[in-house]
Coordinates of C-alpha atoms in Angstrom, one line a residue:
M1 CA 133.2 120.6 95.3
N2 CA 133.1 117.4 97.8
R3 CA 130.1 119.3 98.6
S4 CA 128.6 119.1 95.4
A5 CA 129.9 115.3 94.9
S6 CA 127.7 114.7 98.3
E7 CA 124.6 116.6 97.0
R8 CA 125.0 114.9 93.8
V9 CA 125.0 110.7 95.4
T10 CA 122.6 112.1 97.6
A11 CA 120.0 113.5 94.7
T12 CA 121.1 110.1 92.6
V13 CA 120.1 107.4 95.5
S14 CA 116.9 109.4 96.1
R15 CA 116.3 108.8 92.0
A16 CA 116.9 105.2 92.9
P17 CA 114.0 102.9 91.4
G18 CA 111.3 102.3 94.4
T19 CA 112.2 105.1 96.3
T20 CA 110.2 107.8 94.4
P21 CA 105.9 108.2 94.5
V22 CA 105.7 106.5 91.7
G23 CA 108.0 103.3 92.0
Q24 CA 106.3 103.2 95.6
A25 CA 102.5 102.9 93.7
V26 CA 104.2 100.5 91.2
K27 CA 106.2 98.1 93.9
F28 CA 103.2 98.0 96.5
T29 CA 101.0 97.1 93.3
V30 CA 102.9 94.2 92.0
L31 CA 103.0 93.2 95.2
F32 CA 99.3 93.2 95.8
V33 CA 98.5 91.6 92.2
L34 CA 101.0 88.6 93.3
A35 CA 99.2 88.1 97.0
A36 CA 96.1 88.4 95.2
L37 CA 97.2 85.3 92.5
F38 CA 98.6 83.6 95.4
L39 CA 95.4 83.4 97.7
L40 CA 93.2 82.9 94.8
P41 CA 93.2 79.2 94.9
M42 CA 92.4 79.9 99.3
Y43 CA 89.8 82.0 98.4
V44 CA 87.8 79.3 96.3
L45 CA 88.8 76.7 99.1
L46 CA 86.9 78.4 101.9
V47 CA 84.1 79.6 100.2
T48 CA 83.6 76.5 98.3
A49 CA 83.9 74.6 102.2
F50 CA 80.7 77.1 103.4
K51 CA 78.2 76.2 100.7
P52 CA 75.9 73.5 100.4
F53 CA 75.9 70.3 98.8
D54 CA 74.1 71.2 96.0
E55 CA 76.1 75.1 95.6
A56 CA 78.9 73.3 95.7
T57 CA 79.6 73.1 91.8
A58 CA 82.9 73.9 89.5
A59 CA 80.3 76.5 87.6
R60 CA 79.6 78.2 91.1
A61 CA 83.4 77.9 92.4
W62 CA 84.0 81.7 92.2
L63 CA 80.5 82.9 93.6
L64 CA 79.8 83.5 97.5
P65 CA 77.3 80.7 98.8
Q66 CA 73.7 81.7 99.0
S67 CA 72.9 80.1 101.5
W68 CA 76.3 79.7 104.1
S69 CA 76.4 75.8 105.5
L70 CA 78.4 74.2 108.0
E71 CA 77.4 70.5 106.4
G72 CA 80.3 70.0 104.9
W73 CA 82.6 70.6 107.6
A74 CA 80.8 68.6 109.9
A75 CA 81.3 65.5 107.1
A76 CA 84.8 66.6 106.7
W77 CA 85.5 66.2 110.7
D78 CA 83.9 62.4 110.8
A79 CA 85.7 61.4 107.9
L80 CA 88.9 63.6 109.0
A81 CA 88.7 62.8 113.1
P82 CA 90.3 59.7 113.1
G83 CA 93.2 60.3 111.6
L84 CA 93.6 63.4 112.8
W85 CA 94.8 61.6 116.0
N86 CA 96.4 58.7 113.9
S87 CA 98.6 61.8 112.8
V88 CA 99.5 64.0 115.7
Q89 CA 100.7 60.5 117.4
M90 CA 103.0 59.4 114.9
V91 CA 104.3 63.1 114.1
V92 CA 104.8 64.8 117.5
P93 CA 107.3 61.2 118.4
S94 CA 108.9 61.5 115.7
A95 CA 109.7 65.3 114.9
I96 CA 110.8 65.4 118.7
L97 CA 112.7 62.2 118.2
S98 CA 114.6 63.3 114.8
A99 CA 115.7 67.3 116.2
V100 CA 116.6 65.4 119.5
L101 CA 119.5 63.0 118.0
G102 CA 120.1 65.1 114.9
S103 CA 121.3 67.8 117.7
M104 CA 123.6 65.5 119.3
N105 CA 124.8 64.4 115.8
G106 CA 125.2 67.5 115.4
F107 CA 127.0 68.7 118.1
V108 CA 129.4 66.2 118.1
L109 CA 130.3 66.5 114.6
A110 CA 130.7 70.5 114.7
R111 CA 132.4 69.9 117.7
W112 CA 134.4 67.0 118.5
R113 CA 137.0 66.7 115.6
F114 CA 137.8 62.8 116.1
P115 CA 139.6 60.6 113.3
G116 CA 136.6 60.4 109.9
A117 CA 134.4 62.8 111.8
D118 CA 134.0 64.5 108.0
T119 CA 133.0 61.0 105.7
V120 CA 130.7 60.3 109.0
F121 CA 128.9 63.3 108.2
T122 CA 129.1 63.0 104.3
L123 CA 127.5 59.5 105.2
F124 CA 125.0 60.8 107.2
L125 CA 124.4 63.5 104.1
F126 CA 123.9 60.8 102.0
G127 CA 120.5 59.7 103.4
M128 CA 118.8 63.0 102.8
F129 CA 119.1 61.8 98.7
I130 CA 117.2 58.2 99.2
P131 CA 114.4 58.8 98.0
Y132 CA 111.3 57.0 99.8
Q133 CA 110.6 54.8 96.7
A134 CA 113.4 53.1 97.1
V135 CA 113.7 51.7 100.1
M136 CA 109.3 51.0 100.5
I137 CA 109.2 47.5 99.3
P138 CA 112.8 46.4 101.8
L139 CA 111.4 48.6 104.5
Q140 CA 108.2 47.1 104.7
Q141 CA 109.3 43.6 104.5
T142 CA 111.3 44.7 107.5
M143 CA 109.1 45.7 109.3
V144 CA 106.7 42.6 108.6
E145 CA 110.0 40.4 110.1
A146 CA 110.2 42.4 112.7
G147 CA 106.7 41.7 113.8
L148 CA 106.1 45.9 113.9
M149 CA 103.4 46.0 111.5
G150 CA 99.8 47.0 112.6
G151 CA 100.4 50.1 114.6
L152 CA 102.3 53.7 114.2
F153 CA 105.3 52.9 115.1
P154 CA 106.6 51.6 112.1
L155 CA 105.5 55.3 110.5
I156 CA 107.2 56.7 114.0
L157 CA 110.4 55.2 112.5
A158 CA 110.6 55.4 109.4
H159 CA 110.4 59.6 109.7
T160 CA 112.8 59.7 112.9
V161 CA 115.1 57.9 110.7
Y162 CA 114.6 59.7 107.6
G163 CA 114.4 62.6 109.6
I164 CA 117.8 62.2 111.3
P165 CA 120.1 63.5 108.1
I166 CA 118.4 66.5 107.5
C167 CA 118.5 67.4 111.6
T168 CA 122.1 66.8 111.5
L169 CA 122.8 69.3 109.1
I170 CA 121.0 71.9 109.9
F171 CA 122.2 71.6 113.6
R172 CA 125.8 70.6 113.1
N173 CA 125.9 74.1 110.4
Y174 CA 124.2 76.1 113.4
Y175 CA 126.3 75.0 116.4
A176 CA 129.5 75.4 113.9
S177 CA 128.3 79.4 114.4
I178 CA 128.3 79.4 117.8
P179 CA 131.6 80.9 119.0
H180 CA 134.5 78.9 120.3
T181 CA 135.5 80.8 122.9
L182 CA 132.3 79.3 125.0
I183 CA 133.5 76.0 124.5
E184 CA 136.7 76.2 125.9
A185 CA 135.4 78.1 129.2
A186 CA 133.0 75.4 129.8
R187 CA 136.1 72.9 129.5
V188 CA 138.4 75.0 131.6
D189 CA 135.4 74.7 134.0
G190 CA 136.0 71.1 134.1
A191 CA 132.8 70.1 131.9
G192 CA 132.8 67.2 129.4
L193 CA 130.7 66.4 126.4
L194 CA 127.9 65.9 127.7
R195 CA 127.9 68.5 130.0
T196 CA 128.5 71.2 127.5
Y197 CA 126.0 69.7 125.5
R198 CA 123.4 69.9 128.3
S199 CA 124.7 73.2 130.1
V200 CA 126.4 75.6 126.9
I201 CA 124.8 74.1 123.4
L202 CA 121.2 73.3 124.5
P203 CA 120.5 77.1 126.1
V204 CA 121.2 78.6 122.5
S205 CA 119.5 75.9 120.6
A206 CA 116.0 77.0 120.3
P207 CA 116.4 78.6 116.9
V208 CA 117.7 75.5 115.4
F209 CA 115.3 73.6 117.1
A210 CA 112.3 75.2 115.7
V211 CA 114.3 75.0 112.8
T212 CA 114.0 71.2 112.8
L213 CA 110.6 70.9 114.4
I214 CA 108.8 72.3 112.0
W215 CA 110.3 71.0 109.1
Q216 CA 110.0 67.4 110.5
F217 CA 106.6 67.9 111.4
T218 CA 105.5 69.3 108.2
S219 CA 107.1 66.7 106.4
A220 CA 105.7 63.9 108.7
W221 CA 102.3 65.2 108.4
N222 CA 102.1 65.7 104.8
D223 CA 103.6 62.3 104.1
F224 CA 101.2 60.0 102.0
L225 CA 103.6 57.3 100.9
F226 CA 105.2 55.8 104.0
A227 CA 101.4 56.1 105.3
V228 CA 100.0 53.7 102.8
F229 CA 102.2 51.3 103.1
L230 CA 103.3 51.2 106.6
T231 CA 100.4 51.1 108.3
G232 CA 96.2 49.9 107.9
P233 CA 92.9 51.3 108.4
N234 CA 93.0 51.4 112.0
T235 CA 95.9 53.6 111.9
W236 CA 95.6 55.8 108.6
P237 CA 97.0 59.6 109.3
V238 CA 95.5 62.5 108.3
T239 CA 96.4 62.3 104.6
V240 CA 95.2 58.9 103.7
Q241 CA 92.2 59.7 105.0
L242 CA 91.8 62.9 102.9
N243 CA 92.3 60.7 99.9
N244 CA 89.4 59.1 100.5
V245 CA 87.3 61.8 100.9
A246 CA 85.8 61.0 97.4
G247 CA 82.3 60.4 96.2
S248 CA 81.6 57.4 93.8
M249 CA 79.4 58.8 91.6
V250 CA 79.1 62.7 92.5
V251 CA 81.7 65.0 94.3
P252 CA 81.4 66.8 97.4
Y253 CA 83.4 69.4 96.4
N254 CA 82.3 71.3 99.8
Q255 CA 83.2 68.2 102.2
Q256 CA 86.8 68.0 99.8
M257 CA 87.1 71.4 100.2
A258 CA 86.6 71.7 104.1
A259 CA 88.6 68.5 104.7
A260 CA 92.1 70.5 103.7
V261 CA 91.6 73.1 105.2
L262 CA 91.2 71.0 108.5
A263 CA 94.5 68.7 107.4
S264 CA 96.6 71.9 107.0
L265 CA 95.4 73.7 110.4
P266 CA 98.0 72.2 112.4
T267 CA 100.9 72.6 110.4
L268 CA 99.6 76.2 110.1
V269 CA 99.5 77.0 113.6
I270 CA 102.9 75.3 113.9
Y271 CA 104.7 78.0 112.0
L272 CA 102.6 80.4 114.0
V273 CA 103.9 79.5 116.9
L274 CA 107.8 78.6 116.2
G275 CA 107.6 81.0 112.8
R276 CA 109.3 83.9 114.6
Y277 CA 112.6 81.4 115.2
F278 CA 112.0 79.7 112.4
M279 CA 114.4 82.2 109.5
R280 CA 116.8 83.1 112.6
G281 CA 117.6 80.0 113.2
L282 CA 118.3 79.8 109.3
M283 CA 120.4 82.5 109.2
A284 CA 122.2 81.4 112.1
G285 CA 123.1 78.1 110.6
A286 CA 123.9 79.2 107.4
L287 CA 126.6 82.0 108.3
K288 CA 129.5 78.8 109.1
G289 CA 129.6 75.6 108.1

């Protein structure tokens, strides 16, 4: 009787949706259709970017170019090159600074239970919900009165400060999942708070640093509002330059599409380089906290 029940269970599992050849075929067909729909805009983007100006029209958006051309890419590079370099100079320090400060804050809030720690953590979280528009004018006035306008520093400072709350949350949840015995062992060996952070916590923090660096890099790279208010024409990042790639009477679609690809490549590279740590860091931080 037990064997018969086991066989029935096995037969039921084998007939579960998606495990039969027909179910597998349906599943992969649906996934293929969804992937094709997702990739269609990318197809139009790339195909149009390689068309000469006279072929880059809305009527021929779905067609392959009759003659492949790099003129759109050359024009897009000339227009975006200064902005790309400005964005790199702005994004790299702001992402690193916010990640490092968030790591320190997260360690203290996760492992040093001082009076009012929960209140301090809640105040940090409030910073995540303040929209850019609410602080834009006061922030610009503060930067002007402090004499900080005229370069990339205001943008670096703004993104660093705005990135600290989310980085603190991610690091705090991740560090809360680290076994307490590791911290106790370091204390038994005579390590203080900073030594414990440097010798025990940082070596196991690569996944969560990848999460925060990807997050901050993408957020700062794609920002447009802070860039418009806090920088000038000589220090505009790539998002502002991309917005300016437009014709007055005739729209150069090939140049616009090539510029969009160039502007998105750095974030794609970051995901490819650090992506294997991304889900690991997110899941580790979601287990506890």
